[in-house]
Short mmCIF file of C-alpha atoms and ligand atoms in Angstrom, two decimals:
data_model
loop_
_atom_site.label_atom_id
_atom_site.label_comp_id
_atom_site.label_asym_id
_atom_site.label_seq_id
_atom_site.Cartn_x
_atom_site.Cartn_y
_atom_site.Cartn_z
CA UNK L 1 -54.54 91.53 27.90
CA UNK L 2 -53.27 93.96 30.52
CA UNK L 3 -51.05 92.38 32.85
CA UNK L 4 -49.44 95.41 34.67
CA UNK L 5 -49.51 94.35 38.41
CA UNK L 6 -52.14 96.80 40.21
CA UNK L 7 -50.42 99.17 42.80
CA UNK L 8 -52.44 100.11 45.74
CA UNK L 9 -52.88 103.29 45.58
CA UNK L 10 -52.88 104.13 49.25
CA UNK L 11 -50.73 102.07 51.83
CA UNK L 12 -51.78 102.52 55.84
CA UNK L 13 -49.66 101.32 57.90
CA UNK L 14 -49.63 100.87 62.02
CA UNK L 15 -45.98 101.15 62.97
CA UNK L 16 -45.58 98.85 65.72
CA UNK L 17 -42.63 97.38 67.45
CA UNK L 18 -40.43 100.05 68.62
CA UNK L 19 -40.55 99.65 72.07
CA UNK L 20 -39.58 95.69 71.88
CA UNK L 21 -37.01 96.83 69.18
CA UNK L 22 -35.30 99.12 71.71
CA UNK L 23 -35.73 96.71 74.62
CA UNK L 24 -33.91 93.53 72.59
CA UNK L 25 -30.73 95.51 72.12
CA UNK L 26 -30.85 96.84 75.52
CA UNK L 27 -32.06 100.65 75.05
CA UNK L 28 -34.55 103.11 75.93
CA UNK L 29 -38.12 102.82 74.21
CA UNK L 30 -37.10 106.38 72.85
CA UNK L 31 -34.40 105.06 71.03
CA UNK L 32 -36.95 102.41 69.25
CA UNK L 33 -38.82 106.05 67.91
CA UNK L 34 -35.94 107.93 66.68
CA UNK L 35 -35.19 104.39 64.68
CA UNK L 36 -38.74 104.18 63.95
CA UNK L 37 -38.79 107.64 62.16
CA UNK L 38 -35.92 106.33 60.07
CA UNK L 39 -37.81 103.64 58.67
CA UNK L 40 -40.47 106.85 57.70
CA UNK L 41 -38.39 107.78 55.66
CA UNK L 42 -36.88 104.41 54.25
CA UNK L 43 -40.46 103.78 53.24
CA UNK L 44 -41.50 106.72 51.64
CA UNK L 45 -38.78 106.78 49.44
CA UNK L 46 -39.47 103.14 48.59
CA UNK L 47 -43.74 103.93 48.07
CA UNK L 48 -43.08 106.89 45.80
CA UNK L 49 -40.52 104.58 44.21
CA UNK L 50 -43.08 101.93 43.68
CA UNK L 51 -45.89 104.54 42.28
CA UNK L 52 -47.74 104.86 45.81
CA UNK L 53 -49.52 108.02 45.65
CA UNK L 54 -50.35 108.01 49.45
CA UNK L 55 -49.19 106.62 52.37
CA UNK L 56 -50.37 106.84 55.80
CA UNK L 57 -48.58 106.71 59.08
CA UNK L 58 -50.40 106.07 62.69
CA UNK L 59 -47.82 108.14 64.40
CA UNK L 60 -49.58 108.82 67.95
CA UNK L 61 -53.09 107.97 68.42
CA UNK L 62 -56.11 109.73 71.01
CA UNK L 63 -54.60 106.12 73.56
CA UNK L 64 -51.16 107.15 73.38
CA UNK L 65 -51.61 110.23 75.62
CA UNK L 66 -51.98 107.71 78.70
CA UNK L 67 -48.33 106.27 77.96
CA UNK L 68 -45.33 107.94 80.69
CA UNK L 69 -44.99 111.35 80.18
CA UNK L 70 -41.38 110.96 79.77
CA UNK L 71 -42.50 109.01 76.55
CA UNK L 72 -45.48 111.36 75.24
CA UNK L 73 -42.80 114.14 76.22
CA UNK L 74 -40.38 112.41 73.87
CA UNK L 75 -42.27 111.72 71.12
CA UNK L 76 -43.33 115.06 70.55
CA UNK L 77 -39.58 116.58 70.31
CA UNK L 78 -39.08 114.02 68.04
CA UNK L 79 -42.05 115.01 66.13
CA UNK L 80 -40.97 118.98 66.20
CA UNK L 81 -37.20 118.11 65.29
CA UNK L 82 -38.07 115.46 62.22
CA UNK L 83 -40.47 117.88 60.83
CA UNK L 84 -37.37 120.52 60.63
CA UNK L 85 -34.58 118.01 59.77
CA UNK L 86 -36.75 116.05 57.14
CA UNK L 87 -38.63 119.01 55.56
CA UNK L 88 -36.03 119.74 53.36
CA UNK L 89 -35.82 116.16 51.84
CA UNK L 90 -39.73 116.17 51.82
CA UNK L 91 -40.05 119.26 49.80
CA UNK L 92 -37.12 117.27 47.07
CA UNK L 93 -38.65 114.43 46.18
CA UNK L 94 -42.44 115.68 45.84
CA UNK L 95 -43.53 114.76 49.01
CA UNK L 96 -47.04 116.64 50.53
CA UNK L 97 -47.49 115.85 54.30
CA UNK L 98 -51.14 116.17 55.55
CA UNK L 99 -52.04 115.94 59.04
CA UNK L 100 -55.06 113.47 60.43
CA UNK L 101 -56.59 113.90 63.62
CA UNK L 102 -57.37 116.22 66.07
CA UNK L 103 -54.58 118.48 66.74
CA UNK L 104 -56.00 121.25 69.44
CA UNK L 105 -54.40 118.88 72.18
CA UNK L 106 -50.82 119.37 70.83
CA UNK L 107 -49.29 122.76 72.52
CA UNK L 108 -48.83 125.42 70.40
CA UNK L 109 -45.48 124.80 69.51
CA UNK L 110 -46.45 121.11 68.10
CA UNK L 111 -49.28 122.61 66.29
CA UNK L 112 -47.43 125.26 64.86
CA UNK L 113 -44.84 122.51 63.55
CA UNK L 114 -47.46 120.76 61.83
CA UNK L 115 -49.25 124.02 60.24
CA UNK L 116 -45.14 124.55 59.05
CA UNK L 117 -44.90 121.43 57.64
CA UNK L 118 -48.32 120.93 55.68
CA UNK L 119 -47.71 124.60 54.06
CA UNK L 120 -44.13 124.19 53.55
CA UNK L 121 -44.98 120.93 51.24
CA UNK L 122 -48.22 121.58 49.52
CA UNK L 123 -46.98 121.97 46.42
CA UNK L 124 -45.52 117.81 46.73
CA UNK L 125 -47.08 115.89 43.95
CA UNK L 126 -45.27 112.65 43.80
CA UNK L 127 -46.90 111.28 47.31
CA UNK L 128 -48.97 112.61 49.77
CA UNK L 129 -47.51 111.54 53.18
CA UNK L 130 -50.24 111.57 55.84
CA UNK L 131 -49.13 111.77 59.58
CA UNK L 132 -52.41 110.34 61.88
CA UNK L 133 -51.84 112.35 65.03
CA UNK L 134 -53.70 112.03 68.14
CA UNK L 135 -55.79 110.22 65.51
CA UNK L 136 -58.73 107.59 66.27
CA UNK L 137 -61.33 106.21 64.30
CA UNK L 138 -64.04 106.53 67.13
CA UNK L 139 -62.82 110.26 67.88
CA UNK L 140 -62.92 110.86 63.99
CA UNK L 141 -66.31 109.17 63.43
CA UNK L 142 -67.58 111.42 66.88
CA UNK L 143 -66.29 114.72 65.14
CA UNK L 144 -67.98 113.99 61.59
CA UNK L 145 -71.36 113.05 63.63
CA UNK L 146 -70.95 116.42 65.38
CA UNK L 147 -70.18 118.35 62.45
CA UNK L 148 -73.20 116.99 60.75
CA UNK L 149 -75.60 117.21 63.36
CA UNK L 150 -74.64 120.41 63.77
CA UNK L 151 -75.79 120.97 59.67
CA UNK L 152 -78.93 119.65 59.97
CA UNK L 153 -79.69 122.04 63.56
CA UNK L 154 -78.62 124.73 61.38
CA UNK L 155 -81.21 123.97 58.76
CA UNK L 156 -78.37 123.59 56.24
CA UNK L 157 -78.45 119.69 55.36
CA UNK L 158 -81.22 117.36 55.38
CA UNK L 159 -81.48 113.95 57.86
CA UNK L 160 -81.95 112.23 53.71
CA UNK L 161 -78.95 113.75 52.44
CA UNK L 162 -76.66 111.65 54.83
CA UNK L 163 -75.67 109.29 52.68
CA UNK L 164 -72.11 106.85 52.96
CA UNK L 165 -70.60 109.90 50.72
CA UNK L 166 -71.32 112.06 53.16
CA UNK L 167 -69.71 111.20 55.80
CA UNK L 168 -67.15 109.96 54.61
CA UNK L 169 -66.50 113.70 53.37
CA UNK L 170 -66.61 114.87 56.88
CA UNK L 171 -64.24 112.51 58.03
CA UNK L 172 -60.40 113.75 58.23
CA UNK L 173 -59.11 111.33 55.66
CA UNK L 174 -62.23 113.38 52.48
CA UNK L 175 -59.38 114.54 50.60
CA UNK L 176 -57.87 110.90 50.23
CA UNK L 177 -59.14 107.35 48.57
CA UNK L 178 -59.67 104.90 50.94
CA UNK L 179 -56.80 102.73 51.78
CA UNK L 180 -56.59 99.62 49.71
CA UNK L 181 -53.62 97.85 51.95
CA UNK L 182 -53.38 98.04 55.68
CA UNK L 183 -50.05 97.14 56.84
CA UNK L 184 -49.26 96.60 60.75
CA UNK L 185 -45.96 95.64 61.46
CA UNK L 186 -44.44 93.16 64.75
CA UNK L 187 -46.83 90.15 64.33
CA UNK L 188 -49.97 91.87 66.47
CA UNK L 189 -53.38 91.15 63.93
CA UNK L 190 -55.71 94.29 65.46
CA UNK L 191 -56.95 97.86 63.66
CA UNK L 192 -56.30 99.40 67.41
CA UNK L 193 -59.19 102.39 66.28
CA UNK L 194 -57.31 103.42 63.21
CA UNK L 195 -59.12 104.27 59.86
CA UNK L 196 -62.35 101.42 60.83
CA UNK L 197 -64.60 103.45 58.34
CA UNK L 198 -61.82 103.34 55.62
CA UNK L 199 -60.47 100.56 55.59
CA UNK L 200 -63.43 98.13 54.99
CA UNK L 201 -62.50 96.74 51.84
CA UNK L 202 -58.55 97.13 52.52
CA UNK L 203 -56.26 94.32 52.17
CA UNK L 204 -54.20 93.75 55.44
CA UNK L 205 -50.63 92.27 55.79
CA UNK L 206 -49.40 91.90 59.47
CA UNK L 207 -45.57 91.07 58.67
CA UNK L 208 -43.73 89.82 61.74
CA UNK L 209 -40.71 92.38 61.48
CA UNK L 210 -40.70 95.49 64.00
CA UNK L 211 -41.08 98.97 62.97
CA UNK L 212 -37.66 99.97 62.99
CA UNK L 213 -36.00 96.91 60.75
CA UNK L 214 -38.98 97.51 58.45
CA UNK L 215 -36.74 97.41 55.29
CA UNK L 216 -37.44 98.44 51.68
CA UNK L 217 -37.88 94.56 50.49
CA UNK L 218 -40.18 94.34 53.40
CA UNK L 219 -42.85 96.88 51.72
CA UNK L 220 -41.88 95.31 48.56
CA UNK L 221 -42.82 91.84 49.92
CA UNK L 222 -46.23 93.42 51.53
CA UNK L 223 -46.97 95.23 47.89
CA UNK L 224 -46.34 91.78 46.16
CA UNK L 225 -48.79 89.86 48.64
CA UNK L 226 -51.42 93.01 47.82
CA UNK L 227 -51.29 92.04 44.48
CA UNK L 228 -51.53 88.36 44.56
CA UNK L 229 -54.82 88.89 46.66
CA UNK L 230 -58.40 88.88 44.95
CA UNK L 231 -60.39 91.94 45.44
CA UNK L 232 -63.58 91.18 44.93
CA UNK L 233 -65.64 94.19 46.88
CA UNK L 234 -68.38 91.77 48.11
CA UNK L 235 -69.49 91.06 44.29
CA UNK L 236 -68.55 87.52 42.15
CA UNK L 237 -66.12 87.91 39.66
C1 FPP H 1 -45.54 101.80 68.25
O1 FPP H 1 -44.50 101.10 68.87
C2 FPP H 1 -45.11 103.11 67.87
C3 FPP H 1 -45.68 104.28 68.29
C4 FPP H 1 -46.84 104.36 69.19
C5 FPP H 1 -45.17 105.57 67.87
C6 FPP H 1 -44.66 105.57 66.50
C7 FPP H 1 -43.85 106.75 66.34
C8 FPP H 1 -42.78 106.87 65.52
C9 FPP H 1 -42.27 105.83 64.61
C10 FPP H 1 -42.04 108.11 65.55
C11 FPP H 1 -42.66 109.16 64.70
C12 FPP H 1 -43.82 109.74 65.32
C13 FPP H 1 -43.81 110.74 66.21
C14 FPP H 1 -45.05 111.13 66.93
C15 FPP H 1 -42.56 111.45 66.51
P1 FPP H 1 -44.64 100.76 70.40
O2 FPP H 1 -43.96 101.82 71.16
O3 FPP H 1 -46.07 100.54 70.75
O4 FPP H 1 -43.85 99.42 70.46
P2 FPP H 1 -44.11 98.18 71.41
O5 FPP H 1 -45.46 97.64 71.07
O6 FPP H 1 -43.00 97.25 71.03
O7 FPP H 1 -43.99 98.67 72.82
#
């Protein structure tokens, strides 16, 4: 009998909580992102530990362009500085980053940092870190619809050929499995638009901890409830 415990192959998680992180010891919501990236990195070290072989982030999605520009402003030097600091580290323990979402809206610097940072690691083949940026599902789901409209116009796809395959190979996430646990951190139970096509058979786990004390036993814990769960895919066993 095998009894190996399954490990999910592809973790998602919504990193929530920074802001009230920051505001219970009395600091700036930026301060709750610069933790927050820390516990990035706390966690990919403990997923490729554990055998993950990707692990996605929702870093900044198509909403969080309406928070105060000071904020937006912030995030993306943050964004533009980790890449440089952590690239390094990436590129040492196997780590690929891959970019979701639609990145035209970034300034050229941003988008040059991510271009950097997806060539600088493609030969990574422990984990494949994916960064969802100015990523939602709707906007994703809008640009595959496009993009296949478009095929069929052109006379280069048939309306029969779109099948569930299909799209989900013009979605950002084709060169990925599907997630099989959704983790959202601070206590808040919603999807907020992220990966709604993907994730329809994922587990979720909505531990009450915020972002930034996210610890290694607290993806442990998560990866441990995954596999005490009973996938079933809609069939009987
Ligand atoms: C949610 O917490 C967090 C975010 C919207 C941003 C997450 C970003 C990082 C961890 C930094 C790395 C990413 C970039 C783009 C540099 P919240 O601010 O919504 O927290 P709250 O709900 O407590 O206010």
């Amino acid at each position: 009998m095998n009894t190996a415990k399954p490990i999910p192959q592809h973790v998602a998680i919504i990193m929530d909580g920074n802001g009230r992180w920051a505001k219970r010891q009395g600091k700036e919501r930026t301060e709750g992102h610069i933790a927050g990236v820390e516990t990035i990195r706390r966690t990919l070290r403990a997923a490729a530990k554990q055998g993950v072989k990707y692990l996605t982030f929702y870093a900044f999605s198509t909403e969080n362009w309406g928070r105060p520009e000071a904020e937006v402003n912030a995030l993306m030097e943050l964004l533009c500085k980790s890449i440089i600091c952590e690239t390094p580290a990436l590129k040492e323990q196997g780590a690929r980053v891959r970019i979701i979402g639609e990145r035209s809206r970034f300034s050229e610097k941003v988008q040059h940092y991510l271009t950097q940072i997806e060539q600088d690691t493609a030969e990574g083949e422990r984990i494949t870190m994916v960064l969802a940026l100015n990523y939602s599902s709707r906007d994703e789901l809008r640009r595959a619809m496009q993009s296949i409209a478009n095929k069929v116009k052109e006379g280069t796809l048939a309306v029969e050929s779109i099948d569930e395959k299909l799209i989900s190979d013009h979605l950002d996430t084709a060169f990925m499995p599907d997630p099989d646990l959704v983790i959202r951190t601070s206590g808040e139970q919603r999807l907020s638009n992220f990966l709604m096509w993907q994730a329809s058979y994922a587990e979720f786990y909505f531990p009450e901890v915020l972002w930034p004390d996210f610890s290694e036993e607290d993806f442990a814990e998560a990866l441990e409830v995954y596999t005490a769960r009973d996938r079933r895919f809609g069939k009987v066993k």
